[in-house]
C-alpha angles and dihedrals in degrees: 000000000000116000114221119194137171088248093054094052092043089053090051090053092048090048097053104033094092089060102042139053121251093230123221126257110226132189136197121205090199095052089046089054092050093045097042093229141074112265124194110197113210098206109215087161082083092054119112108283088014104274145073090251091086087075097057094039091054094048093048092055094044090054092060123094119251089255092052091047091054090056091051139224132276133199139162116231139136096206147005100003091051088057094041096052091045094052094041090050091048091051089053097040092245125140113248121202112195123194109204129179114246087240094062113120114265090233089062093046089051091051092052090051091049089055091051100255117152106228126213113185123213139171112288100257127107090235091056092046093051094045093048092049091049090052090056090048089053095045101040102026087234121158117248115230117193115217095231112354099072124097095222090049091048092051090049091052089050091065091077090064090042090057090046093052091047089059098033108029095164099066116140094200139010114204127193137172115257123224120131090357101244096112098045093043091051091044092049091050092051091048093048091050101040106032131050097200110019114113127213118224128180130213125209139170116253086232092064104026098147094127092051090052092043092058089052098045097038093230135083109274128197134216127250092204136018099202100147136116087224091087094170091065101058097098124092134237123269137219092257099052101032096071089051091050091048091052102040111023114090098201146327121236119208124215136190126243090251091053090050091051092049092050091046091052091049093054094045095046101037104032097034092222130123113237130167120247092254089063093053091059090079094054090044089058092053092049091047095056106031095161090062093055101032114143091350131131106245129190113204122190112216097209100201151328104223102131123173098230090198088069099049092116090061092054098055 
């Protein structure tokens, strides 16, 4: 059983802070009025490569030995983690091998190449992604880094909540979107270690509510469909992050596609910042259950801002 301490998470933060941005915390009086509570938006859309995943990717590489770093890192991802691991590896002069499904948007492939990642394409199934990544591990001796089900990645993601609590120690709740589970697990760990009374709540689309169902059943559930505009939340929980979520997350609130769109519009129009649909899921949850959050101090982690501008019409 892993031992998590204040010192360990603080060391992770100290280790990575040279390579990441300490992102701003923004507020909106109008959104507070609509929501009936005070919301502090931790804006990871302003993180390097545009998402919180830079934190975990950086920590995972820095934890490797010099010999392991020379051989490189490998992951399979169609989106933000592919970009994060590529940029983190480039910053540290480490080779990054990225397995991407052939169906991944060209804009994301281009971003990975810009950050120096070496792409290997494969058919768009999880089995193909895993087998292709394993082949690179065998051939290159590279270390596999999972986008969300890796303890060092989870601890890295938890530093966003740590920074938030350092600036706003009196939060009643921190809420995050839930996809693969790395962000909410890291957030919940930070909250459990650095606050005596803050709660951690997750937010998830009804269309991909595997984490909600997993907390109820006590085992990792999967989704039948992935029909949501919150494309960053289509992945499922893993055996490393699920026990942390079970222990430290109070509940997960589900929201509809319409509620996500309304929250997204509110952030874009009122805060004048670009966030991806996955980020809006957390605000949608607050607006859905106002009685739960009424008059409370809420930290909300905006997970990222990587929007495919070619699909704007689908969002609104």
